[in-house]
């Protein structure tokens, strides 16, 4: 019998989260709740200098005065911020020199995820800075990178070893008081990645970090800071998978990118946190603040494949401060069952001749809600700013919803802005066309969904494309060939 | 005392002027309570993010119309559609002017809200329609409801085609300080009936006037309604226009809004589709300059299958003007086979002009075709060069191109007299003479 859209829908609904497992590693977890002492304790545990502790406390003090945002188009039970443990680190805190020293159980976890470290080391040439429950436990290829002068390490290490760089740039793109979750993150972030590419250096390999939430009831507060100095280039990959958990887990990360003159940063994300089960129970809350600043002739490109999380709230943005700078945003957001995604981007044109491109593809199935929310802002001095935005939504089934909220603000008469959005389902005529040519319905749907997302998938680095494909399959298996 | 307090405290006096036993007395009172609760919208409200009323609300508006003013037809003739035969409902400072008007009860009712609200003859229609689709949670609509007194009442009976267009004209003349006008219109078009309506607000001398108008339009099965709004007022006249349209199966309603002048213009245009095979059209041309501000806020609610909606708004902004477009298409889960299109094209002529646009889609049905497109740009340099190389001066070339840009909105205007009038207004606005009616 031919595979129909109905069957695909059914399959999507019954598809369980494949990566739901839980690694039994002794964790060193803080008591639940948040107050100044906890913030101090985190800072102390991480052996941070005084300025960092003060910075965190400042963030905490602004956070307690802030309210959780409510403008987004998602509904969820607000997390109890006093019911979360804000620090959890795997017990062994020694640095591993080789993979043999790593907890075998942990390695097994990565194998299940399809991230065999050694395999990747050899085959993909990817330097992986693996983060499990907030503390970086394995860093590879550091030597190779060090020869080029590239710093790629965990942020806590960077705070100790490169305090000047961190001090100068942390909070410069996403200020402490930027928003509720950014402030929370600034106060309690436990670890994350730091990357510095010196002048004129082209990073020879894709840098990659895997985030996972492991311990029950722990929030994940990652802090990533990528600095690309003049005329340098870096491609940074970030992938997320989290084990199955019943209660909602909170993930509030902050990513800051700084692209100096003529530098280019390519930042790709595959996000597959646990989306909750068929009834919408459980799942991760993903409230992320990502922002990059472009100096003269710099370029920042965000690519994201969002398939997981019960609630996603994420707007990777570009501040095009320098003249001739370029911002790009490519996104695929897939929601299924009761998932909700409110995602998009902000392109702030400040410099002359700045350009931005936004391509957003939303696919909703089941009872899910998928929103695109974006802002294109052209300031009075941004002469000849150029923007092109395209937001397409694909609906599968009649119980899901697709929403588009684009904000366009132009204050310069030489700006050229185009925005278009479409919403449709897989056309019967399209399937019929394929059937006619001997392509069965299953393949046809695969073809159409693939074609629908191609513009974005193409933007992923080769090394990552395989992984992205794998993660997309979990959400839309049967449709992606 | 701020305006809100003044309005609330004036309400008693207002009610006393009218019949306290009137059936809508209760409606007025509860609306006032609603307004008291909500207050005037501020920039903190998402719907008013780009439009601030703060400056306007500082004026000390007189709430009650002063004595009747008489104006001569020859002085105001140019504001009418004078070259065709029409029915007219004319108000001067909110008071009906029988001298300038031309109403009828012959087959159709073209008369006054005040009489419709008080006479038994209209009670059934009023009970069924009045204030049923106006948004009770909108503070300005609630304010209008609580001060409902006068306006146009148009009722086209079953299978009647109104043979003449109807003009609703509001003049304001007051030279005694700022004035607040709150006209309230009700338009009921029964099955298979057709009507064309032209609405204009005009102040005759320089004075602060704020109009907060509410219009409810009901189109029954197969009804055809064409509504044209011309907003070309003086620099210190502002208008907040709240229009609510409820459509039944197979009806076609179109609303064209031409905004060429005024201090602040806000158009809240809401369409509710309550049947199948409905067609809703919303089009607009905005050409403004100086420090003018025009805000179009549209909503189309597709509640039933097989309906269509078309939106096309063109904006041309010069000087320090600010344009806002906020369009929302809402498609209900059962509204399959909906075709909803939204287009918003803008040209900024000066560095100092601003445009904020937010075209939104909210879609809960899967078998739909919905799209929105939005552009902000300049006049095509190549086209300019082409015209200028053929000896057309810069100003005219600019005018021609802007005219062409806005023109396709005019194509759907069905009354030739309105079309040529708008043509003239556009040419005038752009400072060019376009020799022929395209």
PDB file of N, CA, C and O in Angstrom, chain A residues 73 369 375 380 395-425, chain B residues 46 49-50 328 333 336 348-351 353-378:
ATOM      1  N   UNK A  73       4.882  33.690  21.630  1.00  0.00           N
ATOM      2  CA  UNK A  73       3.706  32.936  21.247  1.00  0.00           C
ATOM      3  C   UNK A  73       3.825  31.477  21.677  1.00  0.00           C
ATOM      4  O   UNK A  73       3.613  30.572  20.904  1.00  0.00           O
ATOM      5  N   UNK A 369       3.042  24.106  17.561  1.00  0.00           N
ATOM      6  CA  UNK A 369       2.920  25.496  17.121  1.00  0.00           C
ATOM      7  C   UNK A 369       4.306  26.004  16.755  1.00  0.00           C
ATOM      8  O   UNK A 369       5.235  25.876  17.528  1.00  0.00           O
ATOM      9  N   UNK A 375      13.064  40.608  13.369  1.00  0.00           N
ATOM     10  CA  UNK A 375      13.114  42.059  13.281  1.00  0.00           C
ATOM     11  C   UNK A 375      14.199  42.455  12.292  1.00  0.00           C
ATOM     12  O   UNK A 375      15.325  41.967  12.361  1.00  0.00           O
ATOM     13  N   UNK A 380      18.938  55.278  10.783  1.00  0.00           N
ATOM     14  CA  UNK A 380      19.023  56.394   9.829  1.00  0.00           C
ATOM     15  C   UNK A 380      20.370  56.491   9.108  1.00  0.00           C
ATOM     16  O   UNK A 380      20.430  56.935   7.972  1.00  0.00           O
ATOM     17  N   UNK A 395       2.743  22.896   6.758  1.00  0.00           N
ATOM     18  CA  UNK A 395       1.875  22.326   7.786  1.00  0.00           C
ATOM     19  C   UNK A 395       1.556  20.883   7.428  1.00  0.00           C
ATOM     20  O   UNK A 395       1.217  20.580   6.291  1.00  0.00           O
ATOM     21  N   UNK A 396       1.675  20.015   8.426  1.00  0.00           N
ATOM     22  CA  UNK A 396       1.310  18.613   8.211  1.00  0.00           C
ATOM     23  C   UNK A 396       0.201  18.278   9.183  1.00  0.00           C
ATOM     24  O   UNK A 396       0.435  18.202  10.384  1.00  0.00           O
ATOM     25  N   UNK A 397      -0.992  18.104   8.682  1.00  0.00           N
ATOM     26  CA  UNK A 397      -2.131  17.844   9.558  1.00  0.00           C
ATOM     27  C   UNK A 397      -2.803  19.146   9.921  1.00  0.00           C
ATOM     28  O   UNK A 397      -2.236  20.220   9.771  1.00  0.00           O
ATOM     29  N   UNK A 398      -4.049  19.037  10.402  1.00  0.00           N
ATOM     30  CA  UNK A 398      -4.806  20.264  10.616  1.00  0.00           C
ATOM     31  C   UNK A 398      -4.862  20.682  12.082  1.00  0.00           C
ATOM     32  O   UNK A 398      -5.648  21.522  12.465  1.00  0.00           O
ATOM     33  N   UNK A 399      -4.043  20.069  12.922  1.00  0.00           N
ATOM     34  CA  UNK A 399      -4.084  20.427  14.337  1.00  0.00           C
ATOM     35  C   UNK A 399      -2.911  21.316  14.743  1.00  0.00           C
ATOM     36  O   UNK A 399      -2.818  21.775  15.863  1.00  0.00           O
ATOM     37  N   UNK A 400      -2.014  21.517  13.811  1.00  0.00           N
ATOM     38  CA  UNK A 400      -0.847  22.313  14.153  1.00  0.00           C
ATOM     39  C   UNK A 400      -1.034  23.741  13.638  1.00  0.00           C
ATOM     40  O   UNK A 400      -1.980  24.034  12.925  1.00  0.00           O
ATOM     41  N   UNK A 401      -0.143  24.617  14.028  1.00  0.00           N
ATOM     42  CA  UNK A 401      -0.270  26.004  13.601  1.00  0.00           C
ATOM     43  C   UNK A 401       1.063  26.579  13.163  1.00  0.00           C
ATOM     44  O   UNK A 401       2.119  26.161  13.628  1.00  0.00           O
ATOM     45  N   UNK A 402       0.988  27.520  12.245  1.00  0.00           N
ATOM     46  CA  UNK A 402       2.196  28.216  11.818  1.00  0.00           C
ATOM     47  C   UNK A 402       1.940  29.709  11.917  1.00  0.00           C
ATOM     48  O   UNK A 402       0.875  30.170  11.532  1.00  0.00           O
ATOM     49  N   UNK A 403       2.877  30.431  12.471  1.00  0.00           N
ATOM     50  CA  UNK A 403       2.679  31.861  12.705  1.00  0.00           C
ATOM     51  C   UNK A 403       3.892  32.631  12.221  1.00  0.00           C
ATOM     52  O   UNK A 403       5.011  32.154  12.326  1.00  0.00           O
ATOM     53  N   UNK A 404       3.648  33.805  11.728  1.00  0.00           N
ATOM     54  CA  UNK A 404       4.753  34.648  11.278  1.00  0.00           C
ATOM     55  C   UNK A 404       4.577  36.044  11.860  1.00  0.00           C
ATOM     56  O   UNK A 404       3.518  36.636  11.702  1.00  0.00           O
ATOM     57  N   UNK A 405       5.582  36.517  12.543  1.00  0.00           N
ATOM     58  CA  UNK A 405       5.528  37.877  13.102  1.00  0.00           C
ATOM     59  C   UNK A 405       6.770  38.667  12.693  1.00  0.00           C
ATOM     60  O   UNK A 405       7.711  38.798  13.472  1.00  0.00           O
ATOM     61  N   UNK A 406       6.829  39.129  11.492  1.00  0.00           N
ATOM     62  CA  UNK A 406       8.019  39.893  11.110  1.00  0.00           C
ATOM     63  C   UNK A 406       7.856  41.384  11.441  1.00  0.00           C
ATOM     64  O   UNK A 406       6.818  41.969  11.154  1.00  0.00           O
ATOM     65  N   UNK A 407       8.851  41.954  12.064  1.00  0.00           N
ATOM     66  CA  UNK A 407       8.855  43.388  12.327  1.00  0.00           C
ATOM     67  C   UNK A 407       9.869  44.016  11.384  1.00  0.00           C
ATOM     68  O   UNK A 407      11.017  43.583  11.347  1.00  0.00           O
ATOM     69  N   UNK A 408       9.455  45.009  10.645  1.00  0.00           N
ATOM     70  CA  UNK A 408      10.380  45.655   9.725  1.00  0.00           C
ATOM     71  C   UNK A 408      10.350  47.145  10.004  1.00  0.00           C
ATOM     72  O   UNK A 408       9.293  47.759   9.927  1.00  0.00           O
ATOM     73  N   UNK A 409      11.487  47.688  10.351  1.00  0.00           N
ATOM     74  CA  UNK A 409      11.539  49.103  10.675  1.00  0.00           C
ATOM     75  C   UNK A 409      12.632  49.761   9.843  1.00  0.00           C
ATOM     76  O   UNK A 409      13.799  49.446   9.994  1.00  0.00           O
ATOM     77  N   UNK A 410      12.238  50.636   8.950  1.00  0.00           N
ATOM     78  CA  UNK A 410      13.221  51.270   8.088  1.00  0.00           C
ATOM     79  C   UNK A 410      13.232  52.755   8.340  1.00  0.00           C
ATOM     80  O   UNK A 410      12.191  53.403   8.324  1.00  0.00           O
ATOM     81  N   UNK A 411      14.404  53.286   8.588  1.00  0.00           N
ATOM     82  CA  UNK A 411      14.498  54.719   8.836  1.00  0.00           C
ATOM     83  C   UNK A 411      15.525  55.363   7.933  1.00  0.00           C
ATOM     84  O   UNK A 411      16.103  56.383   8.255  1.00  0.00           O
ATOM     85  N   UNK A 412      15.784  54.723   6.808  1.00  0.00           N
ATOM     86  CA  UNK A 412      16.701  55.302   5.843  1.00  0.00           C
ATOM     87  C   UNK A 412      16.125  55.072   4.461  1.00  0.00           C
ATOM     88  O   UNK A 412      15.700  53.965   4.134  1.00  0.00           O
ATOM     89  N   UNK A 413      16.107  56.106   3.637  1.00  0.00           N
ATOM     90  CA  UNK A 413      15.393  55.972   2.377  1.00  0.00           C
ATOM     91  C   UNK A 413      16.154  55.193   1.327  1.00  0.00           C
ATOM     92  O   UNK A 413      15.627  54.857   0.295  1.00  0.00           O
ATOM     93  N   UNK A 414      17.418  54.873   1.593  1.00  0.00           N
ATOM     94  CA  UNK A 414      18.136  54.087   0.594  1.00  0.00           C
ATOM     95  C   UNK A 414      18.072  52.604   0.926  1.00  0.00           C
ATOM     96  O   UNK A 414      18.687  51.785   0.267  1.00  0.00           O
ATOM     97  N   UNK A 415      17.314  52.258   1.949  1.00  0.00           N
ATOM     98  CA  UNK A 415      17.212  50.862   2.337  1.00  0.00           C
ATOM     99  C   UNK A 415      16.368  50.095   1.330  1.00  0.00           C
ATOM    100  O   UNK A 415      15.412  50.624   0.786  1.00  0.00           O
ATOM    101  N   UNK A 416      16.775  48.874   1.086  1.00  0.00           N
ATOM    102  CA  UNK A 416      15.939  48.012   0.256  1.00  0.00           C
ATOM    103  C   UNK A 416      15.630  46.770   1.064  1.00  0.00           C
ATOM    104  O   UNK A 416      16.529  46.017   1.438  1.00  0.00           O
ATOM    105  N   UNK A 417      14.367  46.589   1.313  1.00  0.00           N
ATOM    106  CA  UNK A 417      13.974  45.479   2.170  1.00  0.00           C
ATOM    107  C   UNK A 417      12.893  44.679   1.479  1.00  0.00           C
ATOM    108  O   UNK A 417      11.939  45.235   0.948  1.00  0.00           O
ATOM    109  N   UNK A 418      13.066  43.397   1.489  1.00  0.00           N
ATOM    110  CA  UNK A 418      12.030  42.547   0.930  1.00  0.00           C
ATOM    111  C   UNK A 418      11.695  41.492   1.955  1.00  0.00           C
ATOM    112  O   UNK A 418      12.576  40.934   2.599  1.00  0.00           O
ATOM    113  N   UNK A 419      10.433  41.228   2.083  1.00  0.00           N
ATOM    114  CA  UNK A 419      10.044  40.174   2.996  1.00  0.00           C
ATOM    115  C   UNK A 419       8.954  39.366   2.328  1.00  0.00           C
ATOM    116  O   UNK A 419       8.008  39.929   1.797  1.00  0.00           O
ATOM    117  N   UNK A 420       9.078  38.080   2.356  1.00  0.00           N
ATOM    118  CA  UNK A 420       7.946  37.300   1.888  1.00  0.00           C
ATOM    119  C   UNK A 420       7.765  36.078   2.738  1.00  0.00           C
ATOM    120  O   UNK A 420       8.714  35.531   3.288  1.00  0.00           O
ATOM    121  N   UNK A 421       6.529  35.677   2.883  1.00  0.00           N
ATOM    122  CA  UNK A 421       6.240  34.508   3.678  1.00  0.00           C
ATOM    123  C   UNK A 421       5.136  33.725   3.013  1.00  0.00           C
ATOM    124  O   UNK A 421       4.237  34.294   2.424  1.00  0.00           O
ATOM    125  N   UNK A 422       5.235  32.432   3.097  1.00  0.00           N
ATOM    126  CA  UNK A 422       4.171  31.601   2.559  1.00  0.00           C
ATOM    127  C   UNK A 422       3.851  30.507   3.563  1.00  0.00           C
ATOM    128  O   UNK A 422       4.694  30.131   4.377  1.00  0.00           O
ATOM    129  N   UNK A 423       2.654  30.019   3.511  1.00  0.00           N
ATOM    130  CA  UNK A 423       2.264  28.877   4.323  1.00  0.00           C
ATOM    131  C   UNK A 423       1.520  27.917   3.423  1.00  0.00           C
ATOM    132  O   UNK A 423       0.647  28.340   2.676  1.00  0.00           O
ATOM    133  N   UNK A 424       1.893  26.685   3.477  1.00  0.00           N
ATOM    134  CA  UNK A 424       1.195  25.730   2.624  1.00  0.00           C
ATOM    135  C   UNK A 424       1.340  24.335   3.191  1.00  0.00           C
ATOM    136  O   UNK A 424       2.032  24.122   4.177  1.00  0.00           O
ATOM    137  N   UNK A 425       0.664  23.387   2.591  1.00  0.00           N
ATOM    138  CA  UNK A 425       0.909  22.005   2.961  1.00  0.00           C
ATOM    139  C   UNK A 425       1.533  21.332   1.744  1.00  0.00           C
ATOM    140  O   UNK A 425       1.681  21.959   0.696  1.00  0.00           O
TER     141      UNK A 425
ATOM    142  N   UNK B  46       1.217  46.172  22.377  1.00  0.00           N
ATOM    143  CA  UNK B  46       1.821  45.669  21.145  1.00  0.00           C
ATOM    144  C   UNK B  46       1.168  46.296  19.907  1.00  0.00           C
ATOM    145  O   UNK B  46       1.847  46.649  18.957  1.00  0.00           O
ATOM    146  N   UNK B  49       2.577  49.827  19.305  1.00  0.00           N
ATOM    147  CA  UNK B  49       4.021  49.925  19.458  1.00  0.00           C
ATOM    148  C   UNK B  49       4.633  51.092  18.673  1.00  0.00           C
ATOM    149  O   UNK B  49       5.578  51.725  19.117  1.00  0.00           O
ATOM    150  N   UNK B  50       4.090  51.341  17.490  1.00  0.00           N
ATOM    151  CA  UNK B  50       4.714  52.339  16.628  1.00  0.00           C
ATOM    152  C   UNK B  50       3.921  53.646  16.538  1.00  0.00           C
ATOM    153  O   UNK B  50       4.261  54.528  15.773  1.00  0.00           O
ATOM    154  N   UNK B 328      -2.668  41.377   9.921  1.00  0.00           N
ATOM    155  CA  UNK B 328      -2.709  40.052  10.517  1.00  0.00           C
ATOM    156  C   UNK B 328      -3.738  39.200   9.792  1.00  0.00           C
ATOM    157  O   UNK B 328      -4.875  39.614   9.616  1.00  0.00           O
ATOM    158  N   UNK B 333      -8.782  26.723  12.354  1.00  0.00           N
ATOM    159  CA  UNK B 333      -8.483  25.331  12.031  1.00  0.00           C
ATOM    160  C   UNK B 333      -9.419  24.746  10.977  1.00  0.00           C
ATOM    161  O   UNK B 333      -9.012  23.951  10.152  1.00  0.00           O
ATOM    162  N   UNK B 336     -10.311  25.489   5.898  1.00  0.00           N
ATOM    163  CA  UNK B 336      -9.466  24.906   4.855  1.00  0.00           C
ATOM    164  C   UNK B 336      -9.720  25.621   3.532  1.00  0.00           C
ATOM    165  O   UNK B 336     -10.741  26.253   3.346  1.00  0.00           O
ATOM    166  N   UNK B 348      10.453  55.002   0.504  1.00  0.00           N
ATOM    167  CA  UNK B 348      10.882  56.114   1.349  1.00  0.00           C
ATOM    168  C   UNK B 348      11.550  57.137   0.443  1.00  0.00           C
ATOM    169  O   UNK B 348      12.516  56.831  -0.235  1.00  0.00           O
ATOM    170  N   UNK B 349      11.013  58.348   0.417  1.00  0.00           N
ATOM    171  CA  UNK B 349      11.581  59.356  -0.469  1.00  0.00           C
ATOM    172  C   UNK B 349      12.689  60.158   0.205  1.00  0.00           C
ATOM    173  O   UNK B 349      13.548  60.702  -0.457  1.00  0.00           O
ATOM    174  N   UNK B 350      12.652  60.237   1.520  1.00  0.00           N
ATOM    175  CA  UNK B 350      13.664  61.017   2.218  1.00  0.00           C
ATOM    176  C   UNK B 350      14.323  60.195   3.315  1.00  0.00           C
ATOM    177  O   UNK B 350      13.742  59.261   3.848  1.00  0.00           O
ATOM    178  N   UNK B 351      15.514  60.625   3.650  1.00  0.00           N
ATOM    179  CA  UNK B 351      16.288  59.974   4.693  1.00  0.00           C
ATOM    180  C   UNK B 351      15.606  59.978   6.046  1.00  0.00           C
ATOM    181  O   UNK B 351      15.847  59.144   6.882  1.00  0.00           O
ATOM    182  N   UNK B 353      12.351  59.891   6.662  1.00  0.00           N
ATOM    183  CA  UNK B 353      11.073  59.186   6.771  1.00  0.00           C
ATOM    184  C   UNK B 353      11.297  57.804   7.370  1.00  0.00           C
ATOM    185  O   UNK B 353      12.373  57.240   7.273  1.00  0.00           O
ATOM    186  N   UNK B 354      10.268  57.291   8.004  1.00  0.00           N
ATOM    187  CA  UNK B 354      10.370  55.997   8.677  1.00  0.00           C
ATOM    188  C   UNK B 354       9.199  55.122   8.282  1.00  0.00           C
ATOM    189  O   UNK B 354       8.081  55.592   8.160  1.00  0.00           O
ATOM    190  N   UNK B 355       9.487  53.852   8.108  1.00  0.00           N
ATOM    191  CA  UNK B 355       8.393  52.911   7.906  1.00  0.00           C
ATOM    192  C   UNK B 355       8.592  51.724   8.828  1.00  0.00           C
ATOM    193  O   UNK B 355       9.684  51.194   8.948  1.00  0.00           O
ATOM    194  N   UNK B 356       7.529  51.355   9.517  1.00  0.00           N
ATOM    195  CA  UNK B 356       7.558  50.172  10.357  1.00  0.00           C
ATOM    196  C   UNK B 356       6.473  49.246   9.852  1.00  0.00           C
ATOM    197  O   UNK B 356       5.319  49.621   9.802  1.00  0.00           O
ATOM    198  N   UNK B 357       6.850  48.059   9.494  1.00  0.00           N
ATOM    199  CA  UNK B 357       5.815  47.174   8.986  1.00  0.00           C
ATOM    200  C   UNK B 357       5.908  45.807   9.637  1.00  0.00           C
ATOM    201  O   UNK B 357       6.984  45.341   9.973  1.00  0.00           O
ATOM    202  N   UNK B 358       4.769  45.230   9.855  1.00  0.00           N
ATOM    203  CA  UNK B 358       4.719  43.959  10.568  1.00  0.00           C
ATOM    204  C   UNK B 358       3.587  43.129   9.993  1.00  0.00           C
ATOM    205  O   UNK B 358       2.469  43.165  10.481  1.00  0.00           O
ATOM    206  N   UNK B 359       3.836  42.423   8.906  1.00  0.00           N
ATOM    207  CA  UNK B 359       2.788  41.577   8.346  1.00  0.00           C
ATOM    208  C   UNK B 359       2.785  40.229   9.050  1.00  0.00           C
ATOM    209  O   UNK B 359       3.796  39.548   9.073  1.00  0.00           O
ATOM    210  N   UNK B 360       1.691  39.861   9.636  1.00  0.00           N
ATOM    211  CA  UNK B 360       1.676  38.631  10.430  1.00  0.00           C
ATOM    212  C   UNK B 360       0.739  37.577   9.838  1.00  0.00           C
ATOM    213  O   UNK B 360      -0.301  37.903   9.316  1.00  0.00           O
ATOM    214  N   UNK B 361       1.141  36.335   9.992  1.00  0.00           N
ATOM    215  CA  UNK B 361       0.268  35.233   9.617  1.00  0.00           C
ATOM    216  C   UNK B 361       0.078  34.347  10.841  1.00  0.00           C
ATOM    217  O   UNK B 361       1.038  34.022  11.521  1.00  0.00           O
ATOM    218  N   UNK B 362      -1.156  33.976  11.115  1.00  0.00           N
ATOM    219  CA  UNK B 362      -1.397  32.978  12.164  1.00  0.00           C
ATOM    220  C   UNK B 362      -2.300  31.919  11.572  1.00  0.00           C
ATOM    221  O   UNK B 362      -3.467  32.148  11.315  1.00  0.00           O
ATOM    222  N   UNK B 363      -1.729  30.755  11.354  1.00  0.00           N
ATOM    223  CA  UNK B 363      -2.434  29.777  10.557  1.00  0.00           C
ATOM    224  C   UNK B 363      -2.591  28.461  11.298  1.00  0.00           C
ATOM    225  O   UNK B 363      -1.620  27.890  11.791  1.00  0.00           O
ATOM    226  N   UNK B 364      -3.828  27.999  11.384  1.00  0.00           N
ATOM    227  CA  UNK B 364      -4.105  26.749  12.094  1.00  0.00           C
ATOM    228  C   UNK B 364      -4.693  25.687  11.176  1.00  0.00           C
ATOM    229  O   UNK B 364      -5.081  24.633  11.634  1.00  0.00           O
ATOM    230  N   UNK B 365      -4.825  25.969   9.905  1.00  0.00           N
ATOM    231  CA  UNK B 365      -5.365  24.982   8.971  1.00  0.00           C
ATOM    232  C   UNK B 365      -4.259  24.632   7.995  1.00  0.00           C
ATOM    233  O   UNK B 365      -3.414  25.460   7.688  1.00  0.00           O
ATOM    234  N   UNK B 366      -4.254  23.380   7.523  1.00  0.00           N
ATOM    235  CA  UNK B 366      -3.111  22.992   6.696  1.00  0.00           C
ATOM    236  C   UNK B 366      -3.323  23.191   5.203  1.00  0.00           C
ATOM    237  O   UNK B 366      -2.392  23.466   4.474  1.00  0.00           O
ATOM    238  N   UNK B 367      -4.565  23.087   4.747  1.00  0.00           N
ATOM    239  CA  UNK B 367      -4.769  23.159   3.302  1.00  0.00           C
ATOM    240  C   UNK B 367      -5.100  24.592   2.888  1.00  0.00           C
ATOM    241  O   UNK B 367      -6.203  24.903   2.471  1.00  0.00           O
ATOM    242  N   UNK B 368      -4.125  25.447   3.032  1.00  0.00           N
ATOM    243  CA  UNK B 368      -4.386  26.855   2.745  1.00  0.00           C
ATOM    244  C   UNK B 368      -3.263  27.417   1.879  1.00  0.00           C
ATOM    245  O   UNK B 368      -2.178  26.851   1.809  1.00  0.00           O
ATOM    246  N   UNK B 369      -3.571  28.504   1.221  1.00  0.00           N
ATOM    247  CA  UNK B 369      -2.501  29.218   0.537  1.00  0.00           C
ATOM    248  C   UNK B 369      -2.459  30.615   1.122  1.00  0.00           C
ATOM    249  O   UNK B 369      -3.371  31.402   0.912  1.00  0.00           O
ATOM    250  N   UNK B 370      -1.467  30.885   1.898  1.00  0.00           N
ATOM    251  CA  UNK B 370      -1.380  32.190   2.503  1.00  0.00           C
ATOM    252  C   UNK B 370      -0.008  32.753   2.207  1.00  0.00           C
ATOM    253  O   UNK B 370       0.982  32.041   2.297  1.00  0.00           O
ATOM    254  N   UNK B 371       0.031  33.988   1.882  1.00  0.00           N
ATOM    255  CA  UNK B 371       1.340  34.564   1.659  1.00  0.00           C
ATOM    256  C   UNK B 371       1.307  36.020   2.040  1.00  0.00           C
ATOM    257  O   UNK B 371       0.258  36.647   2.022  1.00  0.00           O
ATOM    258  N   UNK B 372       2.440  36.520   2.404  1.00  0.00           N
ATOM    259  CA  UNK B 372       2.521  37.956   2.522  1.00  0.00           C
ATOM    260  C   UNK B 372       3.858  38.414   1.967  1.00  0.00           C
ATOM    261  O   UNK B 372       4.846  37.728   2.028  1.00  0.00           O
ATOM    262  N   UNK B 373       3.826  39.546   1.397  1.00  0.00           N
ATOM    263  CA  UNK B 373       5.049  40.086   0.842  1.00  0.00           C
ATOM    264  C   UNK B 373       5.142  41.522   1.287  1.00  0.00           C
ATOM    265  O   UNK B 373       4.138  42.199   1.450  1.00  0.00           O
ATOM    266  N   UNK B 374       6.352  41.958   1.507  1.00  0.00           N
ATOM    267  CA  UNK B 374       6.502  43.308   2.004  1.00  0.00           C
ATOM    268  C   UNK B 374       7.821  43.827   1.484  1.00  0.00           C
ATOM    269  O   UNK B 374       8.833  43.142   1.526  1.00  0.00           O
ATOM    270  N   UNK B 375       7.821  44.996   0.937  1.00  0.00           N
ATOM    271  CA  UNK B 375       9.066  45.558   0.437  1.00  0.00           C
ATOM    272  C   UNK B 375       9.214  46.997   0.888  1.00  0.00           C
ATOM    273  O   UNK B 375       8.232  47.695   1.102  1.00  0.00           O
ATOM    274  N   UNK B 376      10.442  47.401   1.030  1.00  0.00           N
ATOM    275  CA  UNK B 376      10.750  48.805   1.287  1.00  0.00           C
ATOM    276  C   UNK B 376      11.863  49.156   0.303  1.00  0.00           C
ATOM    277  O   UNK B 376      12.849  48.429   0.219  1.00  0.00           O
ATOM    278  N   UNK B 377      11.700  50.189  -0.433  1.00  0.00           N
ATOM    279  CA  UNK B 377      12.742  50.492  -1.402  1.00  0.00           C
ATOM    280  C   UNK B 377      12.641  51.915  -1.903  1.00  0.00           C
ATOM    281  O   UNK B 377      12.014  52.768  -1.293  1.00  0.00           O
ATOM    282  N   UNK B 378      13.287  52.150  -3.019  1.00  0.00           N
ATOM    283  CA  UNK B 378      13.285  53.480  -3.612  1.00  0.00           C
ATOM    284  C   UNK B 378      12.774  53.369  -5.037  1.00  0.00           C
ATOM    285  O   UNK B 378      12.550  52.290  -5.546  1.00  0.00           O
TER     286      UNK B 378
END
